[in-house]
Coordinates of C-alpha atoms in Angstrom, one line a residue:
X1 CA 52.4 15.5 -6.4
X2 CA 49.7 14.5 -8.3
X3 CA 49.4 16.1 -12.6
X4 CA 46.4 17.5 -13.9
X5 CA 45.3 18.2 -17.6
X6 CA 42.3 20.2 -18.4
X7 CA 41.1 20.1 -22.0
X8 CA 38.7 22.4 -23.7
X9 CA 38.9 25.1 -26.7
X10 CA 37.8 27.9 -24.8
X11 CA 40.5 29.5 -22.9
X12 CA 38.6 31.4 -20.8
X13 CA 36.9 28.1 -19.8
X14 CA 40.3 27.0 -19.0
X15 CA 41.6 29.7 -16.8
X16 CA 38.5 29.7 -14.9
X17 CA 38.9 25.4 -14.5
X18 CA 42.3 26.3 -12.7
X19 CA 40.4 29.1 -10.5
X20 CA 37.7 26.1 -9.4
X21 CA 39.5 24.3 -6.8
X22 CA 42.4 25.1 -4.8
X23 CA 44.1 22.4 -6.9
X24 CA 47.5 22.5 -5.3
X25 CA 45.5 21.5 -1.6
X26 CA 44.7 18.2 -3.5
X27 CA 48.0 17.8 -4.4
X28 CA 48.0 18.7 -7.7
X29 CA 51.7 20.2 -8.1
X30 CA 51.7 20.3 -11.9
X31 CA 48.4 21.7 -14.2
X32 CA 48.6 21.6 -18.1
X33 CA 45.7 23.3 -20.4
X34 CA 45.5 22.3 -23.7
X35 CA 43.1 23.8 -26.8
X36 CA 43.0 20.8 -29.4
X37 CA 42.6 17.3 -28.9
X38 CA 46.0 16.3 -30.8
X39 CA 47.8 18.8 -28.2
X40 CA 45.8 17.0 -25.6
X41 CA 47.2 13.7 -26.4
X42 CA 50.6 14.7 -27.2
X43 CA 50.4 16.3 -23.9
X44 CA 49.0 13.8 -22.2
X45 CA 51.6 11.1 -23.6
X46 CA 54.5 13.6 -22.5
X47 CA 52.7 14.5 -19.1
X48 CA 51.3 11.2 -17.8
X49 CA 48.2 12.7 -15.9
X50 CA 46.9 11.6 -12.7
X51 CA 43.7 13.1 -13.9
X52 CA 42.2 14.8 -17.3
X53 CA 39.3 16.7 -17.8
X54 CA 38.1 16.9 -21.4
X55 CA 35.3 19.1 -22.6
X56 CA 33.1 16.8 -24.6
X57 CA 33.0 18.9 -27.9
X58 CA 36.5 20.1 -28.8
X59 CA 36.0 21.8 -32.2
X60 CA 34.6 19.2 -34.3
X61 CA 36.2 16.3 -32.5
X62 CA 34.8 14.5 -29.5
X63 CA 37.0 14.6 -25.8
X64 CA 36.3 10.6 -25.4
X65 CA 37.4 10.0 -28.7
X66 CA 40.9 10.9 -27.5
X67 CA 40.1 9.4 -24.5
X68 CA 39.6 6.0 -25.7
X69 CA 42.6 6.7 -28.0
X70 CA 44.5 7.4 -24.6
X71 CA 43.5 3.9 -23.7
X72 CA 44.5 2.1 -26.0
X73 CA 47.9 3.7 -25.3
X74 CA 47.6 2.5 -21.8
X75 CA 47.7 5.7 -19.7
X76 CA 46.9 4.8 -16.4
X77 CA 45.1 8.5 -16.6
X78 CA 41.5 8.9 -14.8
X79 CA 38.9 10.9 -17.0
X80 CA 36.4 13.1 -16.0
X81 CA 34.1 14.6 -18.9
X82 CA 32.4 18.6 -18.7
X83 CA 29.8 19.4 -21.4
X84 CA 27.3 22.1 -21.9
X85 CA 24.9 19.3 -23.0
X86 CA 22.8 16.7 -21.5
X87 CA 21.7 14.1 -24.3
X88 CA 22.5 10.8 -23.2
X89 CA 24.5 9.8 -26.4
X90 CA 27.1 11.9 -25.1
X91 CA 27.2 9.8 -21.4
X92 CA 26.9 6.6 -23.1
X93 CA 30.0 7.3 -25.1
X94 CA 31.8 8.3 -21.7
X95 CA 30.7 5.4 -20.3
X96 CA 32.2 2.8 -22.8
X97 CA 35.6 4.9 -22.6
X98 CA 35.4 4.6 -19.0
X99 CA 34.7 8.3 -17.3
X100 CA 34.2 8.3 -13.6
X101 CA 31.9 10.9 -14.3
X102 CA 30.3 13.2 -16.7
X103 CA 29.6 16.9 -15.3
X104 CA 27.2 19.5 -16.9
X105 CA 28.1 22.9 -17.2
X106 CA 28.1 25.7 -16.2
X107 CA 30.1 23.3 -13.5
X108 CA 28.9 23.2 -9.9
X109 CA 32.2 23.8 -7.6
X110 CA 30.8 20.6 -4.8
X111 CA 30.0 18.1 -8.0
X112 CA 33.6 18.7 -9.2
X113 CA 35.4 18.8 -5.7
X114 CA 33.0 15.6 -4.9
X115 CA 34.6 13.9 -8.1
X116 CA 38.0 14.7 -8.0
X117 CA 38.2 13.6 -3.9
X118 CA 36.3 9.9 -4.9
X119 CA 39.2 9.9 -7.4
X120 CA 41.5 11.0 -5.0
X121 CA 40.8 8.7 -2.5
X122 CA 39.4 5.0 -4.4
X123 CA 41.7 5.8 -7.2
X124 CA 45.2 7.0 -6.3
X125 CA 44.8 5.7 -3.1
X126 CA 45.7 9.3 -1.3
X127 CA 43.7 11.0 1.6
X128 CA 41.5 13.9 2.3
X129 CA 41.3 15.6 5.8
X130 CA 37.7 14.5 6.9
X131 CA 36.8 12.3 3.6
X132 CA 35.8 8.9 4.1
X133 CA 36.1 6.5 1.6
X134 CA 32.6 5.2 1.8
X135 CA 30.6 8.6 1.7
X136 CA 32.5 9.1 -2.0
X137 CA 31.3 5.9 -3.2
X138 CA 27.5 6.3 -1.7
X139 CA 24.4 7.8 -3.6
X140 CA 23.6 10.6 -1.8
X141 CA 19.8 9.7 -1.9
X142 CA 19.4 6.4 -1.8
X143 CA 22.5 6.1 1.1
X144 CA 23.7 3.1 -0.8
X145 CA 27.3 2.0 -2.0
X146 CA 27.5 2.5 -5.8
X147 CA 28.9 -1.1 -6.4
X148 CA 26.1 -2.7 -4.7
X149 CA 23.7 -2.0 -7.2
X150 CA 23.0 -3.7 -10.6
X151 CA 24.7 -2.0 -13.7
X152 CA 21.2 -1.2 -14.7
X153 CA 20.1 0.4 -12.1
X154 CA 23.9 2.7 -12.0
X155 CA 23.0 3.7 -15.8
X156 CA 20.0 5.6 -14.5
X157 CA 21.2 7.0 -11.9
X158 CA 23.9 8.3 -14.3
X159 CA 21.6 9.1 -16.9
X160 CA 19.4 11.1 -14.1
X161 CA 22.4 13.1 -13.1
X162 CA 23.5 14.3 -16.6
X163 CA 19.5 14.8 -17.2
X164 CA 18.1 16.2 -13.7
X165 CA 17.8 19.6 -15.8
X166 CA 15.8 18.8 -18.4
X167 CA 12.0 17.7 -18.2
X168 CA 13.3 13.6 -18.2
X169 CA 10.6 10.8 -17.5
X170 CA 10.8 7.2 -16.7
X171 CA 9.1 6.5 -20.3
X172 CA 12.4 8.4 -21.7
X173 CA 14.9 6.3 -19.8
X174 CA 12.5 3.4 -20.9
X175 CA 12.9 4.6 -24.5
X176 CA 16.2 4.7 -24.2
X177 CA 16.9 1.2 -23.0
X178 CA 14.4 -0.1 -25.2
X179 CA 12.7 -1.3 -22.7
X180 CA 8.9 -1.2 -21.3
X181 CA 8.4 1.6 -18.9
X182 CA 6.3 -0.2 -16.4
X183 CA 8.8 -3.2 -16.2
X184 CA 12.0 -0.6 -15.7
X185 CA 10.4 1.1 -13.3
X186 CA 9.7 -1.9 -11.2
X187 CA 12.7 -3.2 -11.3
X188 CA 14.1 0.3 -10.3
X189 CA 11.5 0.5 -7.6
X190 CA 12.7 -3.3 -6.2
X191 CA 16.1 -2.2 -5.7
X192 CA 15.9 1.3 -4.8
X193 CA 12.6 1.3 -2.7
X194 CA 11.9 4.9 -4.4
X195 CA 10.1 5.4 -7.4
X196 CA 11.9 6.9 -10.2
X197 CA 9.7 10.2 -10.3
X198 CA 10.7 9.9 -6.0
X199 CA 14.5 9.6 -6.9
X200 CA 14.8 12.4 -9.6
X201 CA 12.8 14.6 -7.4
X202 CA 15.4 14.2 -4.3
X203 CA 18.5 14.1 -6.4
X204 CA 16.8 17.8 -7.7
X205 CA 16.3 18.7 -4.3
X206 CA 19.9 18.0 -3.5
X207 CA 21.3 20.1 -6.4
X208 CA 18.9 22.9 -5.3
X209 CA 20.6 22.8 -1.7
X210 CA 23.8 22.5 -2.9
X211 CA 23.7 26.1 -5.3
X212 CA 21.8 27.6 -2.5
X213 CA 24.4 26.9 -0.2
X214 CA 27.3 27.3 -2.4
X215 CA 26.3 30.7 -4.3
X216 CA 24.6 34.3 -4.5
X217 CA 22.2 32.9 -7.3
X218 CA 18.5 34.2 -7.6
X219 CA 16.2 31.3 -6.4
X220 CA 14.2 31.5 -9.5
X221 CA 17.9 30.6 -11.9
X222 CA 18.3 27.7 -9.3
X223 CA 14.7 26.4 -9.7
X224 CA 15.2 26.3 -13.5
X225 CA 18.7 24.9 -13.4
X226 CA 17.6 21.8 -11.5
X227 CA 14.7 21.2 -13.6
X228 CA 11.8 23.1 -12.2
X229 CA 10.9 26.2 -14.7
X230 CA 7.6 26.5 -12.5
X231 CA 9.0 28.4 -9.4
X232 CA 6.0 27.6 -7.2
X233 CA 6.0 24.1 -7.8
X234 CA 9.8 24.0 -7.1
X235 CA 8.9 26.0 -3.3
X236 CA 6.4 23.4 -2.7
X237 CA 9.3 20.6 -3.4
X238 CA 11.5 22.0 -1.6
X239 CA 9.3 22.9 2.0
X240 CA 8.0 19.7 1.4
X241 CA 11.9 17.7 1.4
X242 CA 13.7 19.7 3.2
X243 CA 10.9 21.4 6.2
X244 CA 12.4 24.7 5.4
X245 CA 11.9 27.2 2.0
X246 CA 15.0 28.1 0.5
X247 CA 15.3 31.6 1.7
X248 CA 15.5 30.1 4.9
X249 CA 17.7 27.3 4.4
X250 CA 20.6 30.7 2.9
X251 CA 19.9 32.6 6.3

């Protein structure tokens, strides 16, 4: 029986976290909520998780604060962090305390089930009824295992997934890295063999599939949620990707 602590000050966020998954078919016999970060690690300390997910903004305190306080106390807890925002300071923090991932909300149900059986399975070493072990640890556009690429190259695909919303560039990312944006994007290019404007485009077109799929929402919301507030130019996209529109891919 695997435990499982879910940390955020909203409580209607936290009864609808329980209502995500069907947590106990993972295993998870024991769920705890907790409101304020020193319940969270007094918790936590009593509880021993298996896995904690921490909002990012708790009040005025900071869910990987505690989590790199939890570290230091040598929980052998794996961390997964939501957030209703997507600047990069808050993924780089995550990062250094050692996340295995960093999820925007509102939170889509296939990211989190996708993150919690990788856990599951690399992790805790259980098993999932049709899960392979390789799939969880492969990007999903590039078809490549994550540990076979450079650490550079994993800290923009991580910074495109907590970005793919927002109107991000290559000269951003550059920015970011302090870095010339020519020179990253070779590099990113050489390892990849997809430009970055190619990569963020798919990984868009993936998310797009996956709410289409997965829910009732109005194509337009979906456009916009993955990045594309022009609707047309999100159809185009998406025929051109996939060989279908997106009313046809729900039939």
């Amino acid at each position: 029986m695997y435990k499982l602590l879910i940390v955020d000050d909203e409580p209607q966020i936290l009864e609808g976290m329980k209502r995500t998954l069907d947590w106990e078919r993972y295993g998870f016999g024991c769920i705890e909520t907790s409101e304020t970060i020193e319940d969270a690690i007094s918790k936590a300390v009593d509880l021993y998780p298996d896995v904690a997910i921490f909002d990012v903004c708790i009040g005025k305190d900071r869910g990987y604060d505690a989590i790199c306080r939890l570290n230091e106390l040598g929980l052998p807890t794996k961390y997964i962090i939501m957030s209703g925002y997507s600047e990069f300071e808050y993924a780089q923090e995550a990062i250094r305390c050692g996340v295995k991932d960093y999820l925007l909300k509102p939170l889509n149900r296939s990211m989190l089930q996708n993150v919690v059986e990788k856990i599951i399975v690399e992790d805790l070493h259980g098993t999932i009824d049709g899960t392979e072990r390789d799939d969880l640890n492969t990007d999903p556009v590039l078809g490549v295992r994550y540990d076979c690429l450079s650490k550079l190259t994993n800290r923009i695909l991580l910074m495109i997934k907590t970005e793919y919303a927002q109107n991000i560039t290559l000269k951003m990312v550059a920015e970011r890295f302090r870095m010339n944006g020519t020179y990253l994007g070779q590099l990113f290019l050489k390892e990849t063999q997809m430009k970055f404007s190619e990569y963020l485009m798919a990984y868009r077109m993936l998310r797009a599939r996956e709410r289409i799929q997965s829910t009732e929402e109005k194509i337009a919301s979906i456009a916009l949620s993955v990045g594309y507030p022009n609707l047309s130019y999100f159809y185009t996209h998406f025929h051109g990707y996939f060989d279908k529109s997106p009313s046809d891919l729900r039939k």
